[in-house]
CSV table of C-alpha atoms in Angstrom, one decimal:
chain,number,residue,atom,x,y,z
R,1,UNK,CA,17.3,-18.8,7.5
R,2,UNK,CA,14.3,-16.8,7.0
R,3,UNK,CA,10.8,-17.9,5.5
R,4,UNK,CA,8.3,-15.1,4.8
R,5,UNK,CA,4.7,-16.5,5.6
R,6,UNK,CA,2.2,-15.0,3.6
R,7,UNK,CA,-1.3,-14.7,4.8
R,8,UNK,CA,-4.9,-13.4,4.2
R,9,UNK,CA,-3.8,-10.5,7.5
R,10,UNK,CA,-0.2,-10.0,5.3
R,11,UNK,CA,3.6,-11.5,5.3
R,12,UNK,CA,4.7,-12.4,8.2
R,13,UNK,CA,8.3,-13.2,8.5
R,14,UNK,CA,9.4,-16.0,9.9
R,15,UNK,CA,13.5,-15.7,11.1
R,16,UNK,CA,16.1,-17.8,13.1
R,17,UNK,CA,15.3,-20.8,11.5
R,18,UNK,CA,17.9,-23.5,10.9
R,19,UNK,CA,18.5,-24.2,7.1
R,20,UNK,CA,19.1,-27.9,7.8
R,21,UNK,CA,16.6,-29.1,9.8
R,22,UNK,CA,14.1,-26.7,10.0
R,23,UNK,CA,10.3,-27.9,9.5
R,24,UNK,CA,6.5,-26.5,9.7
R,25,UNK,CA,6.6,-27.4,13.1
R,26,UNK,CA,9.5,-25.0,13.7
R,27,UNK,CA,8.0,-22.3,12.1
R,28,UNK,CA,4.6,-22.6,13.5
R,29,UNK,CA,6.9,-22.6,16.8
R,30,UNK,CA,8.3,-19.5,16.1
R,31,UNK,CA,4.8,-17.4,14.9
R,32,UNK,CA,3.6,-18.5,18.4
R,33,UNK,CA,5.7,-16.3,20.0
R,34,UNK,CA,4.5,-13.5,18.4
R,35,UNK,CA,0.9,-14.3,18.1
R,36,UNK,CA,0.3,-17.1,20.5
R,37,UNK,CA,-3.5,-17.3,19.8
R,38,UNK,CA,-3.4,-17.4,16.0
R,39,UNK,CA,-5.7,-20.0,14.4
R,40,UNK,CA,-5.3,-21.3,11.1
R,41,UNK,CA,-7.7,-22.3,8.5
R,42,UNK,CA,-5.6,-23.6,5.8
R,43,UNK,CA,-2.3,-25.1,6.4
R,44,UNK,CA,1.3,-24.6,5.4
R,45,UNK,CA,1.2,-24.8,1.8
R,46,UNK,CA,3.1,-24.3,-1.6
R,47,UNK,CA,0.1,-22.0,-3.5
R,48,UNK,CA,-1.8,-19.2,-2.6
R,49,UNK,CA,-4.7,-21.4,-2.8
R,50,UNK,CA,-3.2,-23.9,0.1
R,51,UNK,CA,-4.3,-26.8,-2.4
R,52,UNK,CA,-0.2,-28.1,-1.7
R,53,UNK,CA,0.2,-28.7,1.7
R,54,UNK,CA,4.3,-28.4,2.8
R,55,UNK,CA,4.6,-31.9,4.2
R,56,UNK,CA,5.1,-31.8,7.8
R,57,UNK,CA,7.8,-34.9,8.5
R,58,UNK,CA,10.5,-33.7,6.2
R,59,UNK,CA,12.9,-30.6,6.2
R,60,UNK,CA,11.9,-27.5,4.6
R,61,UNK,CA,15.3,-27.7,2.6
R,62,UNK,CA,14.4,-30.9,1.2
R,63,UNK,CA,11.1,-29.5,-0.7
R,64,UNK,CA,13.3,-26.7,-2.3
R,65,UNK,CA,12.3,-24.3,0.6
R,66,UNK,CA,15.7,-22.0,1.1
R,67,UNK,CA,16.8,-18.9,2.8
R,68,UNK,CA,13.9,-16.1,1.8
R,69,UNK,CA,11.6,-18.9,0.4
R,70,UNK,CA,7.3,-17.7,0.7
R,71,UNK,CA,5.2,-20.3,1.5
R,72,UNK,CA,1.4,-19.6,2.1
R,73,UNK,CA,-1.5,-20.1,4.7
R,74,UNK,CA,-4.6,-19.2,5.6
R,75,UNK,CA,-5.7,-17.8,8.6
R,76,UNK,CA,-8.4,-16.7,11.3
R,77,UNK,CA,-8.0,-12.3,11.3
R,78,UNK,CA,-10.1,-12.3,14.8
R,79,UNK,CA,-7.0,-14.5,16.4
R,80,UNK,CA,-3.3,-13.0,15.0
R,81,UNK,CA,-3.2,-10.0,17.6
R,82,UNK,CA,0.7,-9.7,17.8
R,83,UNK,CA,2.0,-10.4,21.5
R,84,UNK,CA,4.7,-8.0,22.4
R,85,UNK,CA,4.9,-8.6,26.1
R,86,UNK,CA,7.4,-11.0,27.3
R,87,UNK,CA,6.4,-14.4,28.2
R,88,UNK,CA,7.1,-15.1,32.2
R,89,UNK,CA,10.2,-18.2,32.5
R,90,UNK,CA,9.1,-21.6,31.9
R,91,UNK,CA,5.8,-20.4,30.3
R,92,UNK,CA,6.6,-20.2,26.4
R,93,UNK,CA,3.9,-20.2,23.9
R,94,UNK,CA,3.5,-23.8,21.7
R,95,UNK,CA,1.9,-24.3,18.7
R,96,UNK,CA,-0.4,-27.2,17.6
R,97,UNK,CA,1.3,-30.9,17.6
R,98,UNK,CA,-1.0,-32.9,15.0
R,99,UNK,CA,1.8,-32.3,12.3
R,100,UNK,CA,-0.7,-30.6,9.8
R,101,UNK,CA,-0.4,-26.5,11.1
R,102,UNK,CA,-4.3,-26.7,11.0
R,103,UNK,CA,-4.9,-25.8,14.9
R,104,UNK,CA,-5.4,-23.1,17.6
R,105,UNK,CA,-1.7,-22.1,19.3
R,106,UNK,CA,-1.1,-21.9,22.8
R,107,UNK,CA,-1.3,-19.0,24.3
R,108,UNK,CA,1.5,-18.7,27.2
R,109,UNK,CA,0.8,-18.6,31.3
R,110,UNK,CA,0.6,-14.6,32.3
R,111,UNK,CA,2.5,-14.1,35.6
R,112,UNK,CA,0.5,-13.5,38.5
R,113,UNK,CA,-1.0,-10.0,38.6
R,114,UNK,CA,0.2,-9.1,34.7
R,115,UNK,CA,-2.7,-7.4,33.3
R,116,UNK,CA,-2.4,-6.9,29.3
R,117,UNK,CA,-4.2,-5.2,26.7
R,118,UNK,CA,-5.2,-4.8,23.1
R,119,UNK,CA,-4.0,-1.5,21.4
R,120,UNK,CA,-3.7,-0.6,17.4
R,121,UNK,CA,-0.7,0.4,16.3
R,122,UNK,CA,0.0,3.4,13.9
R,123,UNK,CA,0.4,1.1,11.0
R,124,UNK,CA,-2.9,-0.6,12.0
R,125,UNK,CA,-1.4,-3.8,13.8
R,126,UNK,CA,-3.5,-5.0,16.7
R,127,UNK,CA,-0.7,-6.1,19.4
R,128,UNK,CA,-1.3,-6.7,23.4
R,129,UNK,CA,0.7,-5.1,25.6
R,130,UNK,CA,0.8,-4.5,29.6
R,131,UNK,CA,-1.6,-2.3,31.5
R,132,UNK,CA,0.3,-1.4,33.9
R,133,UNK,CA,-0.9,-3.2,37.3
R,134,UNK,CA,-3.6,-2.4,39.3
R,135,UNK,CA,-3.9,1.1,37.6
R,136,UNK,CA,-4.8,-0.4,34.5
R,137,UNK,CA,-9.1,0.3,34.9
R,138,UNK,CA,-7.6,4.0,35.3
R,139,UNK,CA,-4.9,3.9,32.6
R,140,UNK,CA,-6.8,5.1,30.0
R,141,UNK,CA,-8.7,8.2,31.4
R,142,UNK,CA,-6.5,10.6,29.4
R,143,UNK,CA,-7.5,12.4,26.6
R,144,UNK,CA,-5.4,11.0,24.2
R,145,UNK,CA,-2.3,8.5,25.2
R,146,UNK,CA,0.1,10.3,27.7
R,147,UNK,CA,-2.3,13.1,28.1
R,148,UNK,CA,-4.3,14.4,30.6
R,149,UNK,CA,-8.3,13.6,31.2
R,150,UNK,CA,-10.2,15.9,29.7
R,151,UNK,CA,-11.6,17.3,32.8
R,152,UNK,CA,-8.2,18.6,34.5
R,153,UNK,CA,-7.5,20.1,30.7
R,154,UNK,CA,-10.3,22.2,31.5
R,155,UNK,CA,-9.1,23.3,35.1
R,156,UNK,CA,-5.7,24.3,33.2
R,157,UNK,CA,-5.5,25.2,30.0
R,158,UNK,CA,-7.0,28.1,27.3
R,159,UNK,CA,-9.3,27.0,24.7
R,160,UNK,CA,-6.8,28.1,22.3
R,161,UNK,CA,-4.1,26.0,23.3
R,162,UNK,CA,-6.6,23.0,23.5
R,163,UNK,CA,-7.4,23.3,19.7
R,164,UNK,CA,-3.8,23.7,19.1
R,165,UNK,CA,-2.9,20.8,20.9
R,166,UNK,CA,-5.8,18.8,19.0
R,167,UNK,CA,-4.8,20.0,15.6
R,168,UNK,CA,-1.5,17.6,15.8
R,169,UNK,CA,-3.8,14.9,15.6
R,170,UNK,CA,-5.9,15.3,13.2
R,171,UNK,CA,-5.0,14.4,9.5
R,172,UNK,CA,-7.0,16.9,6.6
R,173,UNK,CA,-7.0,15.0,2.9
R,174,UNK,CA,-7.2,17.5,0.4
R,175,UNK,CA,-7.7,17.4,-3.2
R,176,UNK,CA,-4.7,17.6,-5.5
R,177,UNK,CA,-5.1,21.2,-6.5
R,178,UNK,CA,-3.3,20.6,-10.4
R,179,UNK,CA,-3.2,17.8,-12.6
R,180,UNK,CA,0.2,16.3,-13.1
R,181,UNK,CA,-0.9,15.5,-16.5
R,182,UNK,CA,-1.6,18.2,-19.3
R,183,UNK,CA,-4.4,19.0,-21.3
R,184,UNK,CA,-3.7,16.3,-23.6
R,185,UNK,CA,-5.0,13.2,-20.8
R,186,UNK,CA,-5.0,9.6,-21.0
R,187,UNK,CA,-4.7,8.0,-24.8
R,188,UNK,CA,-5.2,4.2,-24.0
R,189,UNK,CA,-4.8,2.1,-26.7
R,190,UNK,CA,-8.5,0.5,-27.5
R,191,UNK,CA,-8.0,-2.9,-28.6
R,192,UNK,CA,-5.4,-3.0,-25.1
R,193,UNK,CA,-8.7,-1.6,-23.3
R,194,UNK,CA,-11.4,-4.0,-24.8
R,195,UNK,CA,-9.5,-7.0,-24.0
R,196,UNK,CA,-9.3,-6.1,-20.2
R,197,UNK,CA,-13.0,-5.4,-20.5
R,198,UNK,CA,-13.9,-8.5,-22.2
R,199,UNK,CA,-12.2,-10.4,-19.3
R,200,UNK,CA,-13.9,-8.8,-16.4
R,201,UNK,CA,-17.4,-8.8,-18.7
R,202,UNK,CA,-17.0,-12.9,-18.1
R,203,UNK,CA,-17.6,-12.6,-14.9
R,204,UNK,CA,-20.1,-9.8,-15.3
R,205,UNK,CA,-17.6,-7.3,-13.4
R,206,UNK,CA,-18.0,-9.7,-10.3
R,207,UNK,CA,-13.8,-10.2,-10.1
R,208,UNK,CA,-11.3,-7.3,-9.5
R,209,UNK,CA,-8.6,-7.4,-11.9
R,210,UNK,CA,-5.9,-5.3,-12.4
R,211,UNK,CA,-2.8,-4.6,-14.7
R,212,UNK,CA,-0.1,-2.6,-15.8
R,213,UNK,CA,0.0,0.6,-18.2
R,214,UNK,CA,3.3,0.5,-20.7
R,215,UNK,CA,3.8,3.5,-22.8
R,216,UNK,CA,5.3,6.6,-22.8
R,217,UNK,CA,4.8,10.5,-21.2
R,218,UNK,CA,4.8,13.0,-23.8
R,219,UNK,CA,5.7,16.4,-23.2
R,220,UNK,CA,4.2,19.4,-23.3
R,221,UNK,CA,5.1,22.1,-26.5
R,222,UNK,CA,5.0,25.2,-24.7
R,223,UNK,CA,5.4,28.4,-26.9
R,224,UNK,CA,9.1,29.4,-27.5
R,225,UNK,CA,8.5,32.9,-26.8
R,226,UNK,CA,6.9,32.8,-23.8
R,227,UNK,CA,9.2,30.2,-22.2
R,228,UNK,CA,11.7,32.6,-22.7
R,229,UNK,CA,10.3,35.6,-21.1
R,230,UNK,CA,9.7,33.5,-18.4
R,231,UNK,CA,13.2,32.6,-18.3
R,232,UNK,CA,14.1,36.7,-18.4
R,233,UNK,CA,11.4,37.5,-15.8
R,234,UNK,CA,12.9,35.2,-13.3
R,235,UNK,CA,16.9,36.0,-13.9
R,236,UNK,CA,15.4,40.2,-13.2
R,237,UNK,CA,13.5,39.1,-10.3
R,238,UNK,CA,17.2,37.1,-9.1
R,239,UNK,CA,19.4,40.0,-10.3
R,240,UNK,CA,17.2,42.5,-8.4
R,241,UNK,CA,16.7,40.0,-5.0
R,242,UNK,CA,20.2,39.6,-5.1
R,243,UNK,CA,21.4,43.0,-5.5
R,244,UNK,CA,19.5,44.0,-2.2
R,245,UNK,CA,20.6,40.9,-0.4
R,246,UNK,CA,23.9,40.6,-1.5
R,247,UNK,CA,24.5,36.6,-1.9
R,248,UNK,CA,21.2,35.6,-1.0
R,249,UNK,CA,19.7,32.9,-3.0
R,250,UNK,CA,16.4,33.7,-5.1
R,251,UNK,CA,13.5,31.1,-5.6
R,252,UNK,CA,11.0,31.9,-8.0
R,253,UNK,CA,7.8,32.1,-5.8
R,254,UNK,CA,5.9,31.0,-9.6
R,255,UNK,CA,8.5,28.1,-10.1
R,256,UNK,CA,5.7,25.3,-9.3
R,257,UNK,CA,3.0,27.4,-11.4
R,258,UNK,CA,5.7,27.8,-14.8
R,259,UNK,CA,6.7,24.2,-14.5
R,260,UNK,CA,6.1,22.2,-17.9
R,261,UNK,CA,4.3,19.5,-17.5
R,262,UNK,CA,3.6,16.1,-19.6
R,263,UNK,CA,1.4,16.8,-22.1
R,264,UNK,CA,-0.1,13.6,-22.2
R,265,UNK,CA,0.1,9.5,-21.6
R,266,UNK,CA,-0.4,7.6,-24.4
R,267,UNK,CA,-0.8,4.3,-23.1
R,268,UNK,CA,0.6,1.1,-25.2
R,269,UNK,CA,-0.6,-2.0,-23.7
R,270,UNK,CA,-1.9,-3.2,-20.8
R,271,UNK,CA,0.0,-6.3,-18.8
R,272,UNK,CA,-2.0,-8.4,-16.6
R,273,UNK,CA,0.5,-10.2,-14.2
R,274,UNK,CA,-0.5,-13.4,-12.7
R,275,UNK,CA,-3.4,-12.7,-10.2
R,276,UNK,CA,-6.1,-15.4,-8.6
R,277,UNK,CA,-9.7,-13.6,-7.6
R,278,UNK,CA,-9.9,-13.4,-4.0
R,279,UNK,CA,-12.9,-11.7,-2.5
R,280,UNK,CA,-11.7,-12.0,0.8
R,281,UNK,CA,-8.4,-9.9,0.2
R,282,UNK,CA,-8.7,-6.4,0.5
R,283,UNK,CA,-7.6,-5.7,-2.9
R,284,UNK,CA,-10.1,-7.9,-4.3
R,285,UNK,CA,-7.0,-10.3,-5.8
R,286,UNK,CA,-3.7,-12.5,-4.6
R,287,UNK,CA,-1.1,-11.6,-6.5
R,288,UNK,CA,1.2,-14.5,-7.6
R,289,UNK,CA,4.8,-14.7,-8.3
R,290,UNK,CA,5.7,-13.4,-11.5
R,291,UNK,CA,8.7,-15.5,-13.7
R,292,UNK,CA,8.3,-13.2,-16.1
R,293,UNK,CA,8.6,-9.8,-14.7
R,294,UNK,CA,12.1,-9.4,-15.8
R,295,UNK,CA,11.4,-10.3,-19.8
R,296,UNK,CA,8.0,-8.1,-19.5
R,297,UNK,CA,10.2,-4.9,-18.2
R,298,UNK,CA,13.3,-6.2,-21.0
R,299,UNK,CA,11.0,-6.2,-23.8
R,300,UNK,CA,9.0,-2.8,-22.5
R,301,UNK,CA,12.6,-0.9,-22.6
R,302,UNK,CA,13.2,-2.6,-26.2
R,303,UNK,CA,10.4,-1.1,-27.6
R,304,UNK,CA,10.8,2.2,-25.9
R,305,UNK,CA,7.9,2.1,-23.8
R,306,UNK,CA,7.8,2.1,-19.5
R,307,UNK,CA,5.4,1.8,-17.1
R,308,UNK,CA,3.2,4.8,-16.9
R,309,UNK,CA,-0.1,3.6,-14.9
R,310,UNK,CA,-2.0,0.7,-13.7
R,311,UNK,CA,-5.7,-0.1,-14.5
R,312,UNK,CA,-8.1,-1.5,-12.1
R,313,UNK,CA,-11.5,-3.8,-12.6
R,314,UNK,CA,-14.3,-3.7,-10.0
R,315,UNK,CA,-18.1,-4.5,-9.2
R,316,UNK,CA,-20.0,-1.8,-9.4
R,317,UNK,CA,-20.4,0.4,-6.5
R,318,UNK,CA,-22.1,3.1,-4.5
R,319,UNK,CA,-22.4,6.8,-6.2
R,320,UNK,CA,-19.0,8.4,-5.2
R,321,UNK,CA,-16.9,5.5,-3.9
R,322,UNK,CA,-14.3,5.6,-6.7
R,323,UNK,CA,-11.4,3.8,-5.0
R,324,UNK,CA,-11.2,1.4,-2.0
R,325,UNK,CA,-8.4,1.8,0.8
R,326,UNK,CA,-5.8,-0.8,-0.4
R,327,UNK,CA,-6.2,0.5,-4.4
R,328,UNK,CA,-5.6,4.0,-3.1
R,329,UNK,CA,-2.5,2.1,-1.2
R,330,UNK,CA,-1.7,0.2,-4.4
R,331,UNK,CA,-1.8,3.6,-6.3
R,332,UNK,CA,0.3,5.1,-4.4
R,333,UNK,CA,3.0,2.5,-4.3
R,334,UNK,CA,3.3,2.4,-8.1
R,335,UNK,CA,3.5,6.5,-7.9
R,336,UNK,CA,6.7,6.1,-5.7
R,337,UNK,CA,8.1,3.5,-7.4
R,338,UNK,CA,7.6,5.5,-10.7
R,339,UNK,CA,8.9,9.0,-9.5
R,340,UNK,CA,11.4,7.3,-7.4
R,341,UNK,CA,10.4,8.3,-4.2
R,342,UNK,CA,8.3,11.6,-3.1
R,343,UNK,CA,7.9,13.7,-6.0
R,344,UNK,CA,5.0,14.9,-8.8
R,345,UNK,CA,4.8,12.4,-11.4
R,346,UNK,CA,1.5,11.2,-14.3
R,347,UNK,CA,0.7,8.1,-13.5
R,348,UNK,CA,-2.2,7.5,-13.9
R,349,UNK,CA,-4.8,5.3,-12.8
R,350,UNK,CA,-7.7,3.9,-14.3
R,351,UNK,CA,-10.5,2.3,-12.8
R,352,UNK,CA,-13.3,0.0,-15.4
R,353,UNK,CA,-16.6,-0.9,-13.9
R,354,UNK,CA,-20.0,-1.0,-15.4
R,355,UNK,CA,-22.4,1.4,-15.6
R,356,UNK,CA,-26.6,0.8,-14.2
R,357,UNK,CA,-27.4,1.1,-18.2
R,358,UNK,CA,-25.0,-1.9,-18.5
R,359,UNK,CA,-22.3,0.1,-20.6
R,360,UNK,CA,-18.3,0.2,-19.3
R,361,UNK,CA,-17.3,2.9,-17.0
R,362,UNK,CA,-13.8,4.2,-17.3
């Protein structure tokens, strides 16, 4: 049986459990191994909120906790380092005994001479692994991992293939060069709008919230005339590539540039899923099961409208910070999920705040 833990650090999941007999105890067991040194704030519970502690003495199965169930905790960031290196015989990790999952875990006896360390992952997980012996004070002299130090680069190799070598690691954002969206641009609907805004005004644009955009993409009208020469222009350009390469296939080097694009959004309504305010999450909000995600998307495809954005409420903020790292993660999630993998698609997001002269900023 699997349980997926979620936490204030993510989900962790929780597998190998048996579906019979299987307890807190068991599962607090089995994140030990994996982060012996976790600490936990809040315990085992039913909410988000841990007001419903999971009651310790009796089977998860027996509190309507099966195979895939998510039960909630809360716990200490500095402490949940994963552990990936193996712990020595007879030295296995244990978590706390008092029953409640409120506790420090154990961490488990090193073997003599094992020498670990913390390193981040490239998805941004902290994890300890070995450090190789006694060489461990020395293992990190190279420039970057499995390179050479710096210094016998020097001795060795041409400035040119230094930078070349560098440029692999280093990551360039760019701006988007084109809209995805015509000249036509966001319509949002304006009692839709006002209703989100009246919310977050409430709480003086001190929560986050955030919902979903239904509507529809409009396309662009592009002029008969000249969508046909274009169409002419590029069969020449194949007829002549082709007669000088014989089978050759021709792509249109202006393909990208003559694509049509969607006019416009026009933007519906606005659904606000269930959500609690949560400064401490990076998103600013937990976002709760939904039991009616399924009618919401039913009724959406009734009425001939999909999702075509998401809207975001936030405090105000410093001049040029327009989105945070887990809304630009959060955007870019919905973008997949609407284009259905990697490809160009309008949605759109939309980001409400208030202004210094005390008016909404959209």
């Amino acid at each position: 049986m699997i349980i997926r833990v979620r936490t204030n650090t993510g989900v962790w999941r929780v597998e190998d459990l048996d579906a019979t007999t299987a307890t807190t105890s068991d599962v607090l067991s089995v994140i030990s191994k994996t982060r012996p040194h976790v600490v936990y704030e809040k315990p085992l519970s039913f909410d988000p909120r841990c007001d419903r502690p999971i009651d310790p003495s009796a089977p998860l199965i027996q509190q309507g906790l099966g195979h895939g169930a998510m039960i909630h905790c809360r716990v200490d960031v500095a402490t949940c380092a994963e552990n990936t290196v193996e712990a020595a015989a007879g030295g296995g990790a244990a978590a706390s005994t008092d029953g409640s999952g409120v506790g420090e875990a154990v961490a488990p006896v090193a073997s003599a001479g094992a020498n670990t360390k913390r390193v981040i992952g490239k998805d941004g997980s902290i994890r300890l692994v070995h450090a190789d012996g006694a060489s461990a004070p020395t293992a990190d002299r190279g420039f970057r991992k499995g390179l050479l130090p710096l210094r016998d680069m020097k001795m060795a190799w041409t400035l040119q293939e230094f930078t070349a070598m560098d440029d692999k690691f280093n990551f360039k954002i760019q701006r988007q060069e084109a809209s995805f969206v015509g000249k036509g641009g966001v319509h949002l609907e304006t009692s839709a709008a006002g209703e989100f805004q009246n919310f977050l005004r409430k709480f003086q644009f001190q929560q986050q919230r955030f919902g979903y955009l239904y509507g529809r993409f409009v396309d662009e009208e592009g002029d008969p005339e000249e969508l046909k020469r274009q169409e002419e222009e590029a069969q020449r350009k194949a007829e002549t590539a082709n007669s000088k390469w014989g089978a050759r296939l021709y792509e249109d080097p202006d393909k990208d540039k003559n694509k049509k694009k969607n006019h416009k959004v026009v933007v519906e309504a606005i659904y606000e899923p269930p959500q609690e305010a949560d400064p401490d999450a990076a998103e600013g909000f937990v976002v709760l099961d939904d039991p009616n995600e399924e009618t919401v998307e039913s009724l959406a495809n009734m009425l001939g409208l999909r999702k075509v954005g998401w809207i975001v409420g936030h405090p105000p903020r410093e001049e040029g910070f327009q989105l945070s790292a887990a809304e630009v993660i959060m955007a870019a999630e919905q973008q997949l999920e609407c284009a259905g993998g990697i490809s160009e698609t309008p949605f759109v997001t939309i980001r409400v705040t208030v202004g210094d002269d005390g008016n909404v900023v959209m």
